[in-house]
XYZ file of C-alpha atoms in Angstrom:
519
model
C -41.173 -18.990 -46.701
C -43.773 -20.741 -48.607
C -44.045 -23.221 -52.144
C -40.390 -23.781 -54.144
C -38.749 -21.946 -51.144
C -39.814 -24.251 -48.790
C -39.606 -27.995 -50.953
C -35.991 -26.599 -51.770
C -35.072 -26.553 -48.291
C -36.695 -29.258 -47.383
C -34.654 -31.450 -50.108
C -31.497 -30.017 -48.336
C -31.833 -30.841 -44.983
C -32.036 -34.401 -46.591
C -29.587 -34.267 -48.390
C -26.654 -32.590 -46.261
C -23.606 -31.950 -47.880
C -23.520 -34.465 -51.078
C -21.753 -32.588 -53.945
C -23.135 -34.050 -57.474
C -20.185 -33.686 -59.886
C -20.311 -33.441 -63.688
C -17.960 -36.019 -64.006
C -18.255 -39.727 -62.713
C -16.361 -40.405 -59.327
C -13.856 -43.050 -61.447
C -12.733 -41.088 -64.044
C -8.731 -40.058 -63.694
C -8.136 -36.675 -60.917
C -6.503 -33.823 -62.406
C -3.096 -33.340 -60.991
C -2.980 -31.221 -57.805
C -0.398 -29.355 -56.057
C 0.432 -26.278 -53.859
C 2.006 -24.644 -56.775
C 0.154 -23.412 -59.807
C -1.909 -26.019 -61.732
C -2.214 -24.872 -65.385
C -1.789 -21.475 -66.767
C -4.028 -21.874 -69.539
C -5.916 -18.802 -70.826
C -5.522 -16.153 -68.504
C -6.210 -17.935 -64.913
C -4.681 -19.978 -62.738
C -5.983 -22.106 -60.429
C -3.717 -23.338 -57.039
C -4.446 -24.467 -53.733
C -4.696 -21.669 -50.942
C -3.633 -21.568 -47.892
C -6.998 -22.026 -45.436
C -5.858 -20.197 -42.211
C -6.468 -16.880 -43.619
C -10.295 -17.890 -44.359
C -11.260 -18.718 -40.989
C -13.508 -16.371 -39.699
C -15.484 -16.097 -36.496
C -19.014 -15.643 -36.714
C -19.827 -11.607 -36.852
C -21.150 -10.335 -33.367
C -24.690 -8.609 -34.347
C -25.838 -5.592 -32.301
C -28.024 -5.793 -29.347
C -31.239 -5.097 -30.000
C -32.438 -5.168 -26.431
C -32.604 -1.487 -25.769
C -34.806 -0.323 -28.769
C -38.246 -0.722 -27.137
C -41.413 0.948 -26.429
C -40.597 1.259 -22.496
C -37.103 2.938 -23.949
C -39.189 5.357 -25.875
C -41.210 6.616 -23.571
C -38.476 7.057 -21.354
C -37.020 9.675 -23.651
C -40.074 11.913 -23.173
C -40.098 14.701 -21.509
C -43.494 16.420 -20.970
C -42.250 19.965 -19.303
C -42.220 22.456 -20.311
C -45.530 22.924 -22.243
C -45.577 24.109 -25.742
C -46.957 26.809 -28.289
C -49.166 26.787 -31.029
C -49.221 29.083 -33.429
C -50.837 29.254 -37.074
C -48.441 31.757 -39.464
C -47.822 31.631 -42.959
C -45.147 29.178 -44.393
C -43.470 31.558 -46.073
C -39.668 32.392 -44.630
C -39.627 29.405 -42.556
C -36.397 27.059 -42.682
C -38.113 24.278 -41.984
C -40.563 25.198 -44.933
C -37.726 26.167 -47.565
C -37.644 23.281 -48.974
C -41.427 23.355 -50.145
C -42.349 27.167 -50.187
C -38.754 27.684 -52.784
C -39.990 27.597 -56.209
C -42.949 29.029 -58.044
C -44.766 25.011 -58.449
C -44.263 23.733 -55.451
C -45.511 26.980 -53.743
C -48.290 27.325 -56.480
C -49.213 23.608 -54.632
C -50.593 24.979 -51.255
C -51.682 28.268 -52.272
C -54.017 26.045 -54.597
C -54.729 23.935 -51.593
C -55.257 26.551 -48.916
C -56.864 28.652 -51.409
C -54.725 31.999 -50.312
C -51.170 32.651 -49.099
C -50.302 28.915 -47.049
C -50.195 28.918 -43.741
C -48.581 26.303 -41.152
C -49.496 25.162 -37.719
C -46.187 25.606 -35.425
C -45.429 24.243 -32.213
C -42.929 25.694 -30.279
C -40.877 25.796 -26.605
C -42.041 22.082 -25.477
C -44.592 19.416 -25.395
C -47.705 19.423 -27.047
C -49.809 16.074 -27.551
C -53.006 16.141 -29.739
C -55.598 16.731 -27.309
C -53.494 20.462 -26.677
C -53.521 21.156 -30.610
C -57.134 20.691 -31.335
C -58.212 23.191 -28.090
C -55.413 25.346 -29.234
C -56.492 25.752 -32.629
C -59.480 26.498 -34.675
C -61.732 23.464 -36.030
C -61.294 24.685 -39.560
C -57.463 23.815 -39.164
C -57.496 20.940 -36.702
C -60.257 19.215 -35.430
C -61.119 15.590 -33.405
C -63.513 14.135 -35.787
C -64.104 11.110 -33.313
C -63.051 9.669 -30.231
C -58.836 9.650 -30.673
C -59.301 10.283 -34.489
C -57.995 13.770 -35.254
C -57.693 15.921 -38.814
C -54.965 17.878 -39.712
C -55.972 20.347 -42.699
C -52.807 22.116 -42.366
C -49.260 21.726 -42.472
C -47.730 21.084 -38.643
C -43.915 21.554 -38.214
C -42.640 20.838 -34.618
C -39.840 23.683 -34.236
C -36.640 23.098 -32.795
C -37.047 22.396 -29.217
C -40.050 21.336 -29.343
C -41.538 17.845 -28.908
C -44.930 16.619 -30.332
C -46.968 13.017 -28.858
C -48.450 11.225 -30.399
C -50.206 8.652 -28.215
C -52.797 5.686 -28.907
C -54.683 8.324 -31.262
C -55.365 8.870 -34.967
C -53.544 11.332 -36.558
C -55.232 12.006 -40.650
C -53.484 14.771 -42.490
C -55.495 15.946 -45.509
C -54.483 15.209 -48.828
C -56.757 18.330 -50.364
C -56.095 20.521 -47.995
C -52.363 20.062 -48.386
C -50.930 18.650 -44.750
C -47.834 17.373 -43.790
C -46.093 17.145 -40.720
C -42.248 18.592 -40.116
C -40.105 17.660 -37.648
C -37.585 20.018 -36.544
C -37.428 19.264 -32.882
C -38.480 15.605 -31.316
C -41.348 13.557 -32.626
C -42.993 10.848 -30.892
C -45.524 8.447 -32.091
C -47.085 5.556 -30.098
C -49.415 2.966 -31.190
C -50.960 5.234 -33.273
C -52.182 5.519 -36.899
C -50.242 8.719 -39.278
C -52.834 8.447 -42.564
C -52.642 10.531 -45.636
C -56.856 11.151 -45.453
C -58.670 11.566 -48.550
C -61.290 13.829 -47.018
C -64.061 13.546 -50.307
C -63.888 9.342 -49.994
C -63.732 9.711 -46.237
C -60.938 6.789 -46.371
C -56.517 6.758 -46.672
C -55.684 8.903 -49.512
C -54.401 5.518 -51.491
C -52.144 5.852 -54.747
C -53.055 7.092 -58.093
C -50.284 8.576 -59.731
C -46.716 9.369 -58.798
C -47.255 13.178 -58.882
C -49.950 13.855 -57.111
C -49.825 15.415 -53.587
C -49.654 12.924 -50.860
C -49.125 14.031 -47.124
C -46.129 13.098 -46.176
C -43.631 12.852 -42.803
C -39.867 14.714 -43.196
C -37.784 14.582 -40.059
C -34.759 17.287 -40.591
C -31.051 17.241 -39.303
C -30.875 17.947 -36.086
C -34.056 15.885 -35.116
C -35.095 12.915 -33.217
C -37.841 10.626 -34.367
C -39.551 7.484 -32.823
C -42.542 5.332 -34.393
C -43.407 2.283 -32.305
C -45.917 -0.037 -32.163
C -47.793 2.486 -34.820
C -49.216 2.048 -38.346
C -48.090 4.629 -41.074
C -49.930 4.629 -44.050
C -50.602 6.619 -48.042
C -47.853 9.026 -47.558
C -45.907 10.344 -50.284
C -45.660 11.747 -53.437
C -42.205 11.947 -56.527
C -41.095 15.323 -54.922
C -38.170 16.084 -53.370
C -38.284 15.191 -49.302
C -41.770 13.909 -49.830
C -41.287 10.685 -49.940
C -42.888 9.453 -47.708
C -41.402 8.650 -44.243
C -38.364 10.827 -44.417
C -35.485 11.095 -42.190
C -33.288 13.476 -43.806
C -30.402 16.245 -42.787
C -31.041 19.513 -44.437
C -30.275 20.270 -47.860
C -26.025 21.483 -48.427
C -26.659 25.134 -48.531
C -28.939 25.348 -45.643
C -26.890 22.855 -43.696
C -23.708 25.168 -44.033
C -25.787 28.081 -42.605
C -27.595 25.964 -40.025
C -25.147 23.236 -38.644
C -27.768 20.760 -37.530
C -26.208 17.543 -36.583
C -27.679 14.268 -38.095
C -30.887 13.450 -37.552
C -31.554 9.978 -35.593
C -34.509 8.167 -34.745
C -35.993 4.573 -33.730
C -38.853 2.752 -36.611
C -39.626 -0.552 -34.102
C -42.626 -3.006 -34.108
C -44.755 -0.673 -36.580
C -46.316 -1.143 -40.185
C -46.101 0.849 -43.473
C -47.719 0.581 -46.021
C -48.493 2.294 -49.552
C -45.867 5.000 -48.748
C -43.948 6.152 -51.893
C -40.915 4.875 -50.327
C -41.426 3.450 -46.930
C -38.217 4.880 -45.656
C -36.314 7.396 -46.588
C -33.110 8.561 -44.935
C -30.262 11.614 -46.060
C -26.825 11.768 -44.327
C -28.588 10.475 -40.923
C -26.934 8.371 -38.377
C -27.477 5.637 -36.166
C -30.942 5.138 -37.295
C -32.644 1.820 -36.101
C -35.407 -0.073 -38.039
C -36.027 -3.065 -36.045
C -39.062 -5.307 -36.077
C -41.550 -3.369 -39.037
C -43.353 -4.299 -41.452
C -42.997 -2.863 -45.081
C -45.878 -3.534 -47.539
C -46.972 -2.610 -50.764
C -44.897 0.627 -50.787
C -44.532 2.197 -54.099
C -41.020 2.838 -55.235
C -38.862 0.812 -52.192
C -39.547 -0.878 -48.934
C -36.533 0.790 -46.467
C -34.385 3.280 -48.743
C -31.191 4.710 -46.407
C -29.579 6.884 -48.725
C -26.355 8.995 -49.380
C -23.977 8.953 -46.549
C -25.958 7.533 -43.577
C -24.229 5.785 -41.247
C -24.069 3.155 -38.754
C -27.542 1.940 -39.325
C -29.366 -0.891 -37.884
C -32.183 -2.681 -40.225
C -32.955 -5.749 -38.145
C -35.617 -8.255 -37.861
C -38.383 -6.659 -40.519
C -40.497 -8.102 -42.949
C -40.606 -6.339 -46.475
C -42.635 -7.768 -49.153
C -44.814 -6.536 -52.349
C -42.521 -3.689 -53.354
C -44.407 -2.555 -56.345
C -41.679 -0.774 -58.632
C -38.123 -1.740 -57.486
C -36.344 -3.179 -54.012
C -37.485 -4.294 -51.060
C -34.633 -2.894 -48.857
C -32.044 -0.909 -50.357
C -28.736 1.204 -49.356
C -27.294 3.812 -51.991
C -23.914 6.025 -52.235
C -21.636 5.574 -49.557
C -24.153 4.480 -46.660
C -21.169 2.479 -44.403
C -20.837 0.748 -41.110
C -24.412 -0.618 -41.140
C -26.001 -3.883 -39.957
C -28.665 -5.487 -42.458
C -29.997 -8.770 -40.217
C -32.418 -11.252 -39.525
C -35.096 -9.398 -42.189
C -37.413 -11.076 -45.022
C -37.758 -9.302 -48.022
C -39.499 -11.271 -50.372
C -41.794 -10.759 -53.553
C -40.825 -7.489 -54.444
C -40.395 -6.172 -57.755
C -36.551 -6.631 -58.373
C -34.212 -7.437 -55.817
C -34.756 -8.270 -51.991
C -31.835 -6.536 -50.573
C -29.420 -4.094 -52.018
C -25.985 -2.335 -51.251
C -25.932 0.503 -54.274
C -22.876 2.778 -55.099
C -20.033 2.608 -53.184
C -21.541 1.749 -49.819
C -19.104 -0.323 -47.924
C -17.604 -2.228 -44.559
C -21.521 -3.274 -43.996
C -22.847 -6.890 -42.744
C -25.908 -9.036 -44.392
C -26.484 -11.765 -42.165
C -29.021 -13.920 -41.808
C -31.284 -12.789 -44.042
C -34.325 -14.786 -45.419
C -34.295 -13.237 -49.380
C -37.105 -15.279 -51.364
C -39.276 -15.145 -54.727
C -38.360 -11.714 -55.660
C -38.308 -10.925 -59.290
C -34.753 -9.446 -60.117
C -31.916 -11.079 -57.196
C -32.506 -12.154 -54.244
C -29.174 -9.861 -52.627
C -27.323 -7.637 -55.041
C -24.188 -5.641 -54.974
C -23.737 -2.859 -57.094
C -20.076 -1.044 -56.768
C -19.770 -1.232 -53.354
C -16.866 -2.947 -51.886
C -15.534 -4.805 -49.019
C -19.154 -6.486 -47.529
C -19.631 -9.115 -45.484
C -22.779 -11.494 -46.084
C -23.090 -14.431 -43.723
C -25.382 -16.856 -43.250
C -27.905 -15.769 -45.803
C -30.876 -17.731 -46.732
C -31.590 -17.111 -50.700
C -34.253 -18.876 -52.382
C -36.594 -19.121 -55.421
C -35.884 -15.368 -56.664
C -36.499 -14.734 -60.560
C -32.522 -14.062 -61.888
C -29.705 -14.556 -59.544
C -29.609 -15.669 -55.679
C -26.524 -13.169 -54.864
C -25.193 -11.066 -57.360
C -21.792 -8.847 -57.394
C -21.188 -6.074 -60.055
C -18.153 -3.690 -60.263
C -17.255 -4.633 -56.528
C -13.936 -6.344 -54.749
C -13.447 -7.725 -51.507
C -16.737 -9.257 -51.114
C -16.712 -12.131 -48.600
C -19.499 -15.008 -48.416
C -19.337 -16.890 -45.632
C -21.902 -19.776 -44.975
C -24.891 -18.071 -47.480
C -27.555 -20.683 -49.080
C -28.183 -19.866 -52.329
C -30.844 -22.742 -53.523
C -33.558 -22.886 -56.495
C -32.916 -19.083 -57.767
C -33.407 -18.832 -61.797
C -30.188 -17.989 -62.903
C -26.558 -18.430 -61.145
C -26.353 -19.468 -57.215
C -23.625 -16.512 -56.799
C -22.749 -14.381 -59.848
C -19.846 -11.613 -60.417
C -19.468 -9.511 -62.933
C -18.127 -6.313 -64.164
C -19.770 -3.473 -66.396
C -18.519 -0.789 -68.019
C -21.101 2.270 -66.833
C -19.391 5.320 -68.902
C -22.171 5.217 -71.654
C -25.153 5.542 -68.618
C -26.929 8.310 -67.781
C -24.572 7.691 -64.262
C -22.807 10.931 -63.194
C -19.127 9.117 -62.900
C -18.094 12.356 -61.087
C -21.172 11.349 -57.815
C -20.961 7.968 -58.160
C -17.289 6.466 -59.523
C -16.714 3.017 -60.093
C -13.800 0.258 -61.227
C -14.532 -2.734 -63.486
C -13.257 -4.782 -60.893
C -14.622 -7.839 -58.645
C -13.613 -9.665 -56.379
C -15.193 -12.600 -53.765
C -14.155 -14.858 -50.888
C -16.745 -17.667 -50.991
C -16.325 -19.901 -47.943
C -19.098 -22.640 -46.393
C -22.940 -22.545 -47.327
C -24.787 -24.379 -49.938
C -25.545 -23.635 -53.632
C -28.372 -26.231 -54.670
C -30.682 -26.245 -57.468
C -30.210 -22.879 -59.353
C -30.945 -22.451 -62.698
C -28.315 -22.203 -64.916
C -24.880 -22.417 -62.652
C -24.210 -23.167 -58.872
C -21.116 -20.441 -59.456
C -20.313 -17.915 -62.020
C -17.440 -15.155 -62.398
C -16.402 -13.230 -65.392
C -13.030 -11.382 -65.617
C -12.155 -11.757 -61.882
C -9.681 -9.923 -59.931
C -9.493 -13.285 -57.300
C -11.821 -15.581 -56.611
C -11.165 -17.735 -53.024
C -13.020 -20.662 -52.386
C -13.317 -23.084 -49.624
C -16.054 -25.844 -47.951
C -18.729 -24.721 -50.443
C -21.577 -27.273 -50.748
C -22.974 -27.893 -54.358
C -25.784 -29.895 -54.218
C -29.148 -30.680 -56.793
C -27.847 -29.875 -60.262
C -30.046 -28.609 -62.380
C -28.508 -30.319 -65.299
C -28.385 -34.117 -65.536
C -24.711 -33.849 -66.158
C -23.844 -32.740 -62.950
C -22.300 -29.370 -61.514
C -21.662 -27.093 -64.506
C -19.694 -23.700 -63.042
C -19.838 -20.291 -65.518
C -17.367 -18.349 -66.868
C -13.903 -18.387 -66.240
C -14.793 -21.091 -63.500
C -16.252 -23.660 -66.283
C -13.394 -23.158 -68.025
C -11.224 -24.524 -65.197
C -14.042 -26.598 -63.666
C -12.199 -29.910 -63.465
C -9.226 -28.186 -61.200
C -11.062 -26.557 -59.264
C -13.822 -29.508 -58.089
C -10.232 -31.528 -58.000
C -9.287 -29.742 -55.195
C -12.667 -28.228 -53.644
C -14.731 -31.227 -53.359
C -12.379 -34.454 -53.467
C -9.190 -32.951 -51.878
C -11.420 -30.365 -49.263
C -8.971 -27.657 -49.884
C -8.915 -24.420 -50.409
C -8.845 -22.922 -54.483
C -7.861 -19.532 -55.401
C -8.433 -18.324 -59.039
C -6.293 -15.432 -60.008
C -5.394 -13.728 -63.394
C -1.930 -14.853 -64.819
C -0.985 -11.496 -64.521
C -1.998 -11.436 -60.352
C 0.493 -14.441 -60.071
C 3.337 -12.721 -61.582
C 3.084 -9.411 -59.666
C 3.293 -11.427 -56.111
C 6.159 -13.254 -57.588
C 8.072 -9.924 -58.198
């Protein structure tokens, strides 16, 4: 963390936990009690009880196992594999890019004649075994450890393909990509998209242009470590980029591949269309990366994944939208100890109805949209969060209930410390039917800091509850002192009454809330 980031959490530490109100310390307390306060408007504002608040700090996976020793270990060399060259046509693994008319049209352009695919098959083949297998015009060493792929390799079921302290380039004119259907392997070693006529990565130009690409299909195993990945991907379906992805409904109700699951550790991407892609998989880890100057999204699990680890990576200069990103119902996952910082819109992202996962300890910093955003996905966790110096909000809620915020810093970000809101999404081009969603939010805000932001320390509109307790807010940005948004400005002497001079707990609830417990 570097410039405003850093002076604003400097000026923190120094001052602990001062509160700066908008009122001056002698001026007459509102009138507190455990019953309800005022009913005016729609809200009322009472003292909660704090026992049901406390919560122990959330026990974070071990990452301890996910290494390059535990990689290898999962190799198995015997038996030896297959090559074979045959055309791509009536392959499963190929379906999904052989299908239509255009996207065959792509490598028959590229290949110049009915495409053609290298297949390994029956066991373990490293590099070294494909280029004396196969014929230089298809696969070649072009230097010491530095190998070129001119066609398409798919690594069958049961099969395993190494990658080991080499070079893999896969040629963007000639039309390569690699398929895994079986086990893939790669060790600190370089996967390129090659640009054979500038002899150098085949870097982006436009979004639909062929790139070479990686897709890993249900079913599969996949392990990158200590590697660099880099120019891969293109705006086609399952071209992505780095893609981890079960196969598409119709063929998965013919083939019943389980998930696919793999480990990204201690490796770089960079200029990938999306520098990770994931469909339906589970148990995925993506510890310790680097994510750079990707195109569309930094690390991009997507509909229905599951249990997911994204721990300990850096993800910065996003060009188009988020640095790391879940979307439609990807549950049960860990999002820790990353940066994501300077990206396009938001650092970090749970998207349509993905739920019950933990953000913790995140350092979220000078990205252009939020620094963490929820978009209709309910009952979160986010603890311990470090959100600085981003463009609009520091954390931002839409269209979601049950979020909890426990001990986040939200310090020097544009536009509200910690915003909720709802949205009415019937007139978008959203299909309601995929992705439903209620007007409805909801947060638990309990401990951390909200110093310095823009335009409010704390803003709700048209809450279901709102819970608040030990919440720090510090460096005003306006010379009167803390000014809280929406429905919380409106009640803003009660609540500071009994948040900051009385240390209790406040709950906010609609008048209508109060009267439906009283029933």
């Amino acid at each position: 963390m570097n410039g405003r980031g850093a002076t604003l959490l400097t000026a923190l530490l120094l001052l602990g936990s001062t509160a700066v109100l908008a009122r001056p310390p002698d001026a007459p307390l509102a009138p507190s009690t455990t019953q309800e306060l005022s009913a005016a408007k729609t809200y009322t504002v009472t003292r909660a009880p704090i026992e049901p608040l406390h919560l122990d700090k959330p026990k974070l996976p071990d990452l301890s196992g996910y290494s390059a020793a535990a990689v290898r270990a999962k190799i198995e060399h015997s038996p030896a594999g297959r090559v074979t060259v045959r055309r791509m046509l009536r392959q499963d693994a190929l379906k999904e890019f052989v299908g239509g008319n255009n996207r065959l049209a792509e490598w028959v352009r590229r290949q110049r004649g009915m495409p053609q695919a290298v297949f390994i098959e029956g066991g373990y083949v490293n590099l070294a075994e494909l280029a004396q297998k196969l014929p230089k015009q298809y696969f070649s060493q072009t230097a010491k450890g530095v190998y070129l792929a001119r066609l398409p390799i798919v690594v069958a079921q049961g099969a395993t393909l190494h990658i080991d302290r080499q070079t893999l380039r896969l040629s963007q004119e000639r039309g390569a990509f690699l398929i895994n259907d079986g086990k893939l392997f790669i060790e600190g070693s370089q996967l390129i998209g090659w640009r054979e006529a500038a002899n150098a990565a085949a870097s982006f130009r436009t979004a639909k242009e062929f790139r070479p690409f990686l897709l890993s299909w249900g079913g599969t195993e996949t392990y990158i470590v200590n590697s660099t990945v880099t120019s891969l991907g293109y705006d086609e379906s399952k071209s992505y980029g780095l893609n981890i992805s079960q196969y598409s409904p119709d063929m998965h109700m013919r083939m019943r591949r389980a998930a696919p699951r793999g480990w990204l550790i201690d490796s770089e991407f960079v200029d990938l269309w999306y520098g990770f892609y994931c469909y339906e998989a589970q148990d995925i880890v993506v510890k310790g990366n680097t994510y750079r100057d990707n195109l569309i999204y930094g690390i991009d699990p997507h509909d229905r994944s599951q249990r997911l680890i994204i721990a300990g990576n850096r993800v910065h200069g996003t060009k188009k939208k988020h640095g790391i990103i879940v979307s439609r119902e990807v549950n049960d996952s860990w999002i820790f100890n990353n940066q994501s910082y300077d990206n396009q819109l938001s650092g970090i992202v749970l998207d349509r109805n993905s739920s019950n996962n933990l953000v913790a300890d995140n350092e979220v910093y000078q990205n252009r949209a939020d620094g963490i955003t929820l978009y209709e996905s309910s009952n979160n966790l986010l603890w311990g969060n470090r959100v600085v110096d981003n463009a609009r909000h520091g954390i931002r809620l839409r269209n979601s209930v049950n979020i909890r915020l426990y001990e986040n810093l939200a310090a020097g970000n544009g536009l509200s410390g910690i915003y909720g809101h709802t949205k009415d999404l019937s007139d978008t081009d959203r299909d309601i039917a995929l992705d439903p969603f209620d007007a409805k939010v909801s947060m638990i805000v309990v401990g951390g800091k909200l110093a310095g932001n823009g335009s409010s320390p704390l803003a709700i509109d048209s809450p279901l509850s709102v819970e608040l307790y030990r919440v720090d807010m510090l460096m005003p940005s306006k010379t009167s002192g803390i000014s809280l948004s929406g429905i919380l400005g409106e009640r803003q002497e009660e609540i500071l009454d009994l948040l900051v001079r009385q240390q209790k707990a406040v709950r906010i609830d609609p008048v209508e809330s109060q009267a439906e417990l009283q029933q």
